[in-house]
Short mmCIF file of C-alpha atoms in Angstrom, two decimals:
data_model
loop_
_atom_site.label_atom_id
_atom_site.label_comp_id
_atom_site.label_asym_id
_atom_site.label_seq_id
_atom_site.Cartn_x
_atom_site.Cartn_y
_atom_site.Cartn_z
CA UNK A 26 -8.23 60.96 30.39
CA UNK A 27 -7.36 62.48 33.75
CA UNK A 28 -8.91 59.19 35.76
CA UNK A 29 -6.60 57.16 33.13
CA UNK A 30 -3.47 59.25 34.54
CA UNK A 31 -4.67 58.66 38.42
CA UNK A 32 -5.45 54.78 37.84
CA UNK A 33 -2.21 54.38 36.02
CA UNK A 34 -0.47 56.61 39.04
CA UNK A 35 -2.30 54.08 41.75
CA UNK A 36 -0.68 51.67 39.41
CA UNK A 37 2.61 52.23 39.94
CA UNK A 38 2.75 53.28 43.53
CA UNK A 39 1.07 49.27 44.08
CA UNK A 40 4.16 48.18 42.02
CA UNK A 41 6.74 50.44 43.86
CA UNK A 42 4.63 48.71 47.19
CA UNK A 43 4.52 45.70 46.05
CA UNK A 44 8.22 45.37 44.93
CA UNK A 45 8.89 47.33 48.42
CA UNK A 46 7.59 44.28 50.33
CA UNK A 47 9.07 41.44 48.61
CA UNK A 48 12.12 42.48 48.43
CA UNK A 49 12.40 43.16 52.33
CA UNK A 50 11.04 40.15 52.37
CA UNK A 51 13.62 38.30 50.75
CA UNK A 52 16.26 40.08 52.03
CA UNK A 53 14.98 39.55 55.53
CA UNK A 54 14.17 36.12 54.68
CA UNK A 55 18.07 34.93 53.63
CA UNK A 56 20.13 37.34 55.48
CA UNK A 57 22.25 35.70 58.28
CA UNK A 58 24.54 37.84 60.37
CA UNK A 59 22.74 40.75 61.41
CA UNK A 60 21.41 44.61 60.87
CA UNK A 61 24.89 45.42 59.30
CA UNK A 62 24.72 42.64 56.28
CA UNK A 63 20.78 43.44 55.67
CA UNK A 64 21.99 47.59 55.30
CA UNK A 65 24.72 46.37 52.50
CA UNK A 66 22.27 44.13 50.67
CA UNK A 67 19.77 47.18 50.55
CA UNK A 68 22.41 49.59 49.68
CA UNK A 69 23.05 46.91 46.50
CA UNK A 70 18.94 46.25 45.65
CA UNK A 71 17.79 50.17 45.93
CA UNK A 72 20.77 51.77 45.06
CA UNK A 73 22.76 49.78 42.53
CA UNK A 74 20.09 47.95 41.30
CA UNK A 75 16.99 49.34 41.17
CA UNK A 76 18.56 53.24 41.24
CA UNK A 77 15.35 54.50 43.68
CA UNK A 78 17.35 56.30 46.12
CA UNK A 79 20.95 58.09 45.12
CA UNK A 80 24.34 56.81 46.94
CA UNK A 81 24.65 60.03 49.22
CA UNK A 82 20.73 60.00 50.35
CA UNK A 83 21.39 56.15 51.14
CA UNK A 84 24.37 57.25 53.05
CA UNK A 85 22.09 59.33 55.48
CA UNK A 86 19.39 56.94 55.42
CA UNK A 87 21.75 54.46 57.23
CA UNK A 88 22.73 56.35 59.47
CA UNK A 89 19.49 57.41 60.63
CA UNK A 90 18.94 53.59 60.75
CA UNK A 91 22.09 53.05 62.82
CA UNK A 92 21.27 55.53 65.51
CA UNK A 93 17.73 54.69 66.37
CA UNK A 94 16.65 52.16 68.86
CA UNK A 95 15.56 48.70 67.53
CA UNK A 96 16.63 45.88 65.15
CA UNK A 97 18.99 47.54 62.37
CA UNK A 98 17.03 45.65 59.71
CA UNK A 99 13.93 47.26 60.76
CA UNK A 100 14.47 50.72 61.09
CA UNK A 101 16.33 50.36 57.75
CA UNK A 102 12.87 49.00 55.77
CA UNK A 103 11.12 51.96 57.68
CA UNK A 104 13.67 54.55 56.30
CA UNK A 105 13.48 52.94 52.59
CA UNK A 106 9.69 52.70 53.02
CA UNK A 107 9.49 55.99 54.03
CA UNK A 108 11.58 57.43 51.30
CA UNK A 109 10.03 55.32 48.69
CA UNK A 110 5.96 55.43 49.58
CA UNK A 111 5.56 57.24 52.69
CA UNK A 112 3.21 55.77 55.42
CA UNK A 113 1.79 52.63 53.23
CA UNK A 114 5.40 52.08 52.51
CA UNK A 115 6.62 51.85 55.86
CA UNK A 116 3.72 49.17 56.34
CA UNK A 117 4.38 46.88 53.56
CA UNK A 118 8.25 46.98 54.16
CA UNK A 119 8.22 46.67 57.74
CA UNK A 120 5.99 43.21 57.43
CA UNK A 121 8.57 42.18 54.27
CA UNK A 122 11.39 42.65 57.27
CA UNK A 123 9.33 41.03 60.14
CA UNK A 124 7.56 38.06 58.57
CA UNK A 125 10.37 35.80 57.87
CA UNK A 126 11.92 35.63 61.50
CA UNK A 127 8.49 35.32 62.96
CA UNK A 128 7.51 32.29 60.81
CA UNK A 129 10.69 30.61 61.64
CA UNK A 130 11.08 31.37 65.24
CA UNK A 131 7.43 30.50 65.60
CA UNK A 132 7.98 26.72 64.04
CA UNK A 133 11.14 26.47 66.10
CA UNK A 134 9.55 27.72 69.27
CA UNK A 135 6.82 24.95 68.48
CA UNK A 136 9.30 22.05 68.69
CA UNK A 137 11.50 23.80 70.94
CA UNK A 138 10.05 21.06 74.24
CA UNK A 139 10.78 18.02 71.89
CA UNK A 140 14.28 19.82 70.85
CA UNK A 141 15.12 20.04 74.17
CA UNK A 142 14.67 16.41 75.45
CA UNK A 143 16.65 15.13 72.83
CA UNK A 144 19.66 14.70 73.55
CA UNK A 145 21.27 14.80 70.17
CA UNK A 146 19.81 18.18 69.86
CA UNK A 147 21.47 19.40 73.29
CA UNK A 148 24.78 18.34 72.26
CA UNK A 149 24.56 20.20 69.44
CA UNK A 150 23.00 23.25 70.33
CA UNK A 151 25.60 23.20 73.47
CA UNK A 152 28.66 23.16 71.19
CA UNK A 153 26.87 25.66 68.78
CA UNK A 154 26.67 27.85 72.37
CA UNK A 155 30.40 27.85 72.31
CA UNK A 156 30.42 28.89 68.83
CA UNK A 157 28.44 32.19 69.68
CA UNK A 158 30.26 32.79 72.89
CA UNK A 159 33.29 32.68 70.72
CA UNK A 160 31.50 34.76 68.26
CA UNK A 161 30.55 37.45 70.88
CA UNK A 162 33.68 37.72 72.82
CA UNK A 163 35.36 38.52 69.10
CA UNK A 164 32.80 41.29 68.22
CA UNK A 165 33.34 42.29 71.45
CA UNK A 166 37.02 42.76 71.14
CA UNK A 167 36.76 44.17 67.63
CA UNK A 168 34.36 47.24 69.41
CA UNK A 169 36.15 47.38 72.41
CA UNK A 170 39.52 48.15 70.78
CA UNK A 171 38.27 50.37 68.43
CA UNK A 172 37.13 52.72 71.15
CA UNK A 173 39.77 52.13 72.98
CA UNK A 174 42.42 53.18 69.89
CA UNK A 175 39.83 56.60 69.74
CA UNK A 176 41.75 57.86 72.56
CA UNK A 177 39.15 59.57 73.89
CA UNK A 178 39.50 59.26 77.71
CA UNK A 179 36.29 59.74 78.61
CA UNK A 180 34.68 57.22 76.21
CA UNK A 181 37.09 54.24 77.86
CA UNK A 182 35.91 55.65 81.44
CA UNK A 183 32.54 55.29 80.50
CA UNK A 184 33.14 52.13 79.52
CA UNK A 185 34.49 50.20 82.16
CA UNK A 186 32.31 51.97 84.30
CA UNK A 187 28.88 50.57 82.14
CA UNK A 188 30.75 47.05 82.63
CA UNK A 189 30.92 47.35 86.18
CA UNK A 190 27.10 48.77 86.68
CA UNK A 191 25.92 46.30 84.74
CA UNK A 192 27.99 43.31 85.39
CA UNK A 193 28.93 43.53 89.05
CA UNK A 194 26.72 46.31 90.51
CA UNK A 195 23.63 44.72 88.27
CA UNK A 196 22.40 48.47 87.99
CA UNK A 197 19.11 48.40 85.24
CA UNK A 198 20.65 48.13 81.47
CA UNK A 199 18.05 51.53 80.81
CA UNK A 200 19.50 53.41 83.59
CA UNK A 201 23.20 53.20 82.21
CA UNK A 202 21.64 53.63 78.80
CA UNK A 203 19.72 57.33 79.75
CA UNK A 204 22.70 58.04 81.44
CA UNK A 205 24.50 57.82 78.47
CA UNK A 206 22.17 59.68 76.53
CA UNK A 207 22.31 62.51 78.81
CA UNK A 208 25.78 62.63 78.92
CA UNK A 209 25.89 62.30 74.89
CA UNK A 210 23.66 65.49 75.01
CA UNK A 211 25.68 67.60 77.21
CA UNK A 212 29.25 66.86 76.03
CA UNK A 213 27.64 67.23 72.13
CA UNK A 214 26.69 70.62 73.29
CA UNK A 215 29.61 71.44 75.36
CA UNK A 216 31.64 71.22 72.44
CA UNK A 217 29.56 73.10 69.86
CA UNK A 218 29.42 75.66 71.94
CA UNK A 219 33.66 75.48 71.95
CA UNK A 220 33.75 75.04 68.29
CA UNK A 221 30.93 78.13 67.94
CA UNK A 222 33.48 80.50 70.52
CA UNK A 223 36.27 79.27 68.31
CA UNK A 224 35.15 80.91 64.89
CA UNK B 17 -2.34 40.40 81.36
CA UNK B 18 0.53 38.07 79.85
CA UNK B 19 -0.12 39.64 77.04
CA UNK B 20 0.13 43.51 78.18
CA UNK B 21 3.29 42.31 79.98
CA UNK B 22 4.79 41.13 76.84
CA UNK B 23 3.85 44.28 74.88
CA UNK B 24 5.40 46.15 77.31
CA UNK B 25 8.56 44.40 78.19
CA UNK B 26 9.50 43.98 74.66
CA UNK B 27 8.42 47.41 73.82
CA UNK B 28 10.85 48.68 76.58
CA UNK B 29 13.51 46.55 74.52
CA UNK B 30 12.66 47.81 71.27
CA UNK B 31 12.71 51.50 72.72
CA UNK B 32 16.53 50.91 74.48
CA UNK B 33 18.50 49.01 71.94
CA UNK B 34 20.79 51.20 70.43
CA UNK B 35 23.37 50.03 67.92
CA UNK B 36 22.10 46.48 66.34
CA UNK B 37 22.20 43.17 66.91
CA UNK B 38 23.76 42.04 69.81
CA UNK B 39 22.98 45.50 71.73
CA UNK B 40 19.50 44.17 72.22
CA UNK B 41 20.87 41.03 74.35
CA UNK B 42 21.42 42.47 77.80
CA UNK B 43 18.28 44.29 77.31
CA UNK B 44 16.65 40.69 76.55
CA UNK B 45 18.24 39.35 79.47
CA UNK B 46 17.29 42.15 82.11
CA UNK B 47 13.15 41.71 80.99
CA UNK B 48 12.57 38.14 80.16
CA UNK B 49 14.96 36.29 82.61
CA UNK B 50 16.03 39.13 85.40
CA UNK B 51 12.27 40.88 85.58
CA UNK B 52 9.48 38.34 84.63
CA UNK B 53 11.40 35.13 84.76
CA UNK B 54 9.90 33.83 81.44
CA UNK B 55 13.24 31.99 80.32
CA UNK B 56 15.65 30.50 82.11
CA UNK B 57 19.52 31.40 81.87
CA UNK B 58 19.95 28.00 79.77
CA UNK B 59 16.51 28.71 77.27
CA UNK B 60 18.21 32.11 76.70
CA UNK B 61 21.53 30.67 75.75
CA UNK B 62 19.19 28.01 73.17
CA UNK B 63 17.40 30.97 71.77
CA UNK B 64 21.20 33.16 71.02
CA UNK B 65 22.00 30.39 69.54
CA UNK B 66 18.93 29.55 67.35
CA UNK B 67 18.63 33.13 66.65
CA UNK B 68 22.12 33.73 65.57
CA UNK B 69 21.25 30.03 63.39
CA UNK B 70 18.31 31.82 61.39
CA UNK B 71 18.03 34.99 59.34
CA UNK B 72 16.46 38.14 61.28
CA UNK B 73 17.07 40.32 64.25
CA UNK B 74 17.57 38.80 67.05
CA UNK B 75 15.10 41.04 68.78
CA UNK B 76 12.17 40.02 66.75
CA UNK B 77 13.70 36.70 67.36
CA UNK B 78 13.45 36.81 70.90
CA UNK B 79 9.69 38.24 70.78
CA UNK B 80 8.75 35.72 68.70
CA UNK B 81 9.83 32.94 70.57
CA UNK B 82 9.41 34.33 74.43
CA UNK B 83 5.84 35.45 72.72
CA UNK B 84 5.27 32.06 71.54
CA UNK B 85 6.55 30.40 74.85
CA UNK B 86 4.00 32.27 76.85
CA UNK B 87 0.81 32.79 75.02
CA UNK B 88 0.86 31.16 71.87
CA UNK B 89 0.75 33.01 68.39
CA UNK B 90 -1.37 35.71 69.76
CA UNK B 91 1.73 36.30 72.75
CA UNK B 92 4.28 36.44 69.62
CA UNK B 93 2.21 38.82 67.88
CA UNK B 94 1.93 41.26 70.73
CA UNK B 95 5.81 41.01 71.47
CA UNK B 96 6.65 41.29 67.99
CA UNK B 97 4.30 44.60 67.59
CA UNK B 98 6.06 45.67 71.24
CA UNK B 99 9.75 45.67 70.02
CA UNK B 100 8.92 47.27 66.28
CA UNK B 101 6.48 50.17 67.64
CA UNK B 102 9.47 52.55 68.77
CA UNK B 103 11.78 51.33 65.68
CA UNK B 104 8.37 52.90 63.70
CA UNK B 105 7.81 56.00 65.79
CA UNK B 106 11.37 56.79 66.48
CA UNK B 107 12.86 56.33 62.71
CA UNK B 108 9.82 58.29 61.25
CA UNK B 109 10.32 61.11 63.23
CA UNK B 110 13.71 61.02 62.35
CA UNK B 111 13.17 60.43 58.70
CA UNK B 112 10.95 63.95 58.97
CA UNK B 113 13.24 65.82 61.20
CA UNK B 114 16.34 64.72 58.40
CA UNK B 115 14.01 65.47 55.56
CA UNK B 116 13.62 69.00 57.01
CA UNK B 117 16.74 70.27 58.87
CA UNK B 118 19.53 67.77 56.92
CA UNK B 119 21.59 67.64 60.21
CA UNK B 120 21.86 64.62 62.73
CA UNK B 121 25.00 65.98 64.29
CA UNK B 122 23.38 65.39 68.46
CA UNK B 123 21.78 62.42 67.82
CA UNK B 124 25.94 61.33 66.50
CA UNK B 125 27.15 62.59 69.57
CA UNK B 126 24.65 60.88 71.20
CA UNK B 127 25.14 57.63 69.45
CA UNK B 128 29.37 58.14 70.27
CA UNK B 129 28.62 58.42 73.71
CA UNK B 130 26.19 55.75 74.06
CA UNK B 131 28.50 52.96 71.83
CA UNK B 132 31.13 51.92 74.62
CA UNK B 133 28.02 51.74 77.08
CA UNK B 134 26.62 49.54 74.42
CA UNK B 135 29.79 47.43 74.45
CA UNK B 136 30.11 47.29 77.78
CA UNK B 137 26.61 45.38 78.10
CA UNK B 138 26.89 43.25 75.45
CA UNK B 139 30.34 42.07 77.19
CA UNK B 140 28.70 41.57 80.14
CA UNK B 141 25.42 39.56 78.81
CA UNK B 142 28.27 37.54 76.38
CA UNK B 143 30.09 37.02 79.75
CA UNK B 144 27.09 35.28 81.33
CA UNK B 145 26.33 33.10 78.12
CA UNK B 146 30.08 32.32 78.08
CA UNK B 147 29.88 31.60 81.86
CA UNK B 148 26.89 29.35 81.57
CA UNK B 149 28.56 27.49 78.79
CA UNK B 150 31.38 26.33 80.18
CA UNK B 151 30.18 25.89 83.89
CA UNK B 152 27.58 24.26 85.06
CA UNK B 153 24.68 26.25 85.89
CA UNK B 154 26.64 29.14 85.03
CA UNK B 155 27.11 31.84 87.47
CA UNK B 156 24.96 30.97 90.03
CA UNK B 157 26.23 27.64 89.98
CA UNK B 158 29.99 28.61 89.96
CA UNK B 159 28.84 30.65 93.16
CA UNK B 160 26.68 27.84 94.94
CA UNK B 161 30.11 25.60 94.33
CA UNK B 162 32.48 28.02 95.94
CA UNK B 163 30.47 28.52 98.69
CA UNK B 164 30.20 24.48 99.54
CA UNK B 165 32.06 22.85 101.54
CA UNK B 166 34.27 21.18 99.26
CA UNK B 167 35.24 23.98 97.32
CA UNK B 168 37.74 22.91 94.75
CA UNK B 169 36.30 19.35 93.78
CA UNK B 170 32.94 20.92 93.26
CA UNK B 171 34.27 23.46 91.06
CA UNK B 172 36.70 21.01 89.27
CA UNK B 173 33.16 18.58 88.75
CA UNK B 174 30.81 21.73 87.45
CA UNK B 175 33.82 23.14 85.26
CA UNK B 176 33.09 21.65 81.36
CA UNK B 177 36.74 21.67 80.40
CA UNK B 178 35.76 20.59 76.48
CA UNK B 179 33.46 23.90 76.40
CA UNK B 180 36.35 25.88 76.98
CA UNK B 181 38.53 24.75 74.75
CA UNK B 182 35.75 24.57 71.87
CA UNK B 183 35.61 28.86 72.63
CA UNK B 184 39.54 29.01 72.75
CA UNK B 185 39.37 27.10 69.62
CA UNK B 186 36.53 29.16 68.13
CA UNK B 187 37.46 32.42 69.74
CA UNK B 188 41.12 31.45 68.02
CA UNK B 189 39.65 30.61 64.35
CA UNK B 190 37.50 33.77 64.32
CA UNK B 191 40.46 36.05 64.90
CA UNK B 192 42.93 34.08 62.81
CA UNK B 193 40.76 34.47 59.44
CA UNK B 194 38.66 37.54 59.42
CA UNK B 195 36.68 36.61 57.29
CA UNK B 196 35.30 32.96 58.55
CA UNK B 197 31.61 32.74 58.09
CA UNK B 198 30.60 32.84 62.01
CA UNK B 199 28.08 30.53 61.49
CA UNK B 200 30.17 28.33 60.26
CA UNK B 201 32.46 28.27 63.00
CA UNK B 202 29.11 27.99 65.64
CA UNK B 203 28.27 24.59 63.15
CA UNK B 204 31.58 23.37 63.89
CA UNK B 205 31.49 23.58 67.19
CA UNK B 206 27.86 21.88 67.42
CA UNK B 207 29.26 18.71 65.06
CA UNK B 208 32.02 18.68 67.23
CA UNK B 209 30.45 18.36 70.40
CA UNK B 210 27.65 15.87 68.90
CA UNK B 211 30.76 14.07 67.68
CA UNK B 212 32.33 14.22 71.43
CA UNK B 213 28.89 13.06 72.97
CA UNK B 214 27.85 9.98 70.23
CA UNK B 215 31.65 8.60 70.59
#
């Protein structure tokens, strides 16, 4: 009776693993346009869907997602895996999310010499370069005025300052980025201390 | 070790990318063209634009192919496991910490301070692509042409005048309807140019 219970409990954490990776995979698989699409489409499988994880708990799960290092669509399967089957599920969604770009990059990066020397090809891919220059210099814009209507003064300095290290002075992307960090820390705690002297 | 060296230089890229997508692109750029000199400025413009093409994060992208470039599937593989390992570490600890304490209020300071940095670089790295797609050579070449003795005509001969106003165009479509399918917009540009160049 009891070994029933455990096989049919081993059961249905294979299911919740299985489902786990093929969905990441598919989701990795047909999702164009970045970390930020990949989150929503979650949000809709998990949430609305399936109803594993409630709307708030998603909420949190994101964010956590959003303000770790690496690819957006990764740390978001490790998050869901987490939540969903612990270490196992980490594994199985993390290959669902990786899988799909590495198959296709690899078979592009195999024909990538023969790409190149055709000139049909270059033509293309150069006018598809002005596409994502186009395409960067508007996301660009889209961030750079949104921190620039925050008003916060020392957000813009930082800024144009991290332009200039990095595009004239050529000063190591990590430096600015510990920098940054640091400074995150400090001002953070500068002004919980305020808000703690406040109350 | 090509292949230690591509573990490490795309775990240093995992580690640093904060904020998704495009944040990992000056990061990219620093390692694999700036550091080891495994692209050139004109294969990293290709692989943008093939990676903002096909589904999944650009920095698995970018492992996979600079991986496969290298060393073969055995390269991608130890790129690929580079850039994931501190998405793994990082988020998990996380995950715990939130799971415990339910408060991420430094690392959102953190993340407020670091996000016009982030800009900043991506600017800067969208700058160069932008630069090397509409001038020949890009940078470096603009500078070799100022510095010759015939100043002017060289510039006027590098300068790809079509480029330029395939981005204005672009650049102009993307802001006019929000909510154009960018890759759209990049296959435009391509069948445009492959248009320009069979005619």
């Amino acid at each position: 009776m009891k070994q029933k219970v455990i096989m049919s409990e081993n059961r249905s954490k294979i299911k919740t693993l299985r489902q786990l990776f093929l969905s990441t995979l598919y989701l990795s698989a047909f999702t164009f346009g970045g970390g930020y699409v990949i989150i929503t489409l979650m949000k809709q499988k998990f949430v609305d869907k399936l109803h594993w994880i409630d709307e708030d708990e998603m909420l949190d799960l994101v964010a956590i997602a959003q303000s770790s290092p690496g690819p957006i669509a990764v740390n978001g399967a490790i998050v869901l895996g987490y939540k969903l089957a612990g270490i196992a599920g980490i594994f199985c969604s993390v290959l669902g999310a990786v899988i799909p770009p590495f198959v296709i990059l690899t078979i592009i990066s195999f024909f990538y010499q023969a790409f190149k020397d055709s000139a049909v090809i270059q033509s293309l891919l150069a006018g598809m370069t002005c596409g994502v220059s186009a395409v960067i210099m508007s996301v660009v814009f889209d961030m750079a005025s949104g921190i620039v209507k925050g008003k916060d003064p020392i957000l813009i300095v930082v800024m144009i300052l991290a332009f200039i290290c990095n595009y004239v002075l050529k000063v190591n992307v990590i430096l600015i980025i510990l920098f940054c960090v640091v400074l995150g820390v400090v001002l953070t705690l500068i002004r919980t201390r305020k808000e703690a002297e406040k109350s | 070790m090509i292949y230690l060296q591509l573990f490490l230089a795309f775990l240093q890229i995992g580690a640093f990318s904060f904020g998704g997508g495009y944040a990992a692109m000056p990061l990219i750029q620093a390692q694999v063209i700036d550091r080891y000199g495994w692209l050139s400025m004109s294969d990293f413009t290709d692989l943008v634009t093939i990676a903002e093409m096909t589904p999944g994060p650009i920095a698995i992208n970018a492992a996979t192919f600079v991986g496969n470039q290298m060393a073969g599937i055995p390269g991608a593989l130890c790129a690929t496991l580079g850039v994931i390992l501190p998405s793994c570490l990082f988020v998990s600890i996380l995950a715990y910490l939130y799971n415990r304490y339910r408060n991420l209020s430094v690392m959102k300071g953190v993340l407020g301070t670091l996000r016009p940095a982030v800009v900043a670089m991506i600017l800067s790295a969208g700058l160069s692509i932008l630069l090397s797609c509409i001038f020949e050579g890009g940078l470096a070449g603009m500078m070799a042409a100022l510095e010759s003795a015939s100043a002017s005509a060289a510039l006027a001969s590098g300068f790809r005048w079509r480029h330029l106003l395939l981005v204005i165009a672009a650049f102009f479509v993307l802001r006019k309807w929000k909510n154009v399918n960018p890759i759209l917009v990049m296959t435009g540009c391509g069948i445009v140019e492959l248009i320009c160049y069979l005619i």
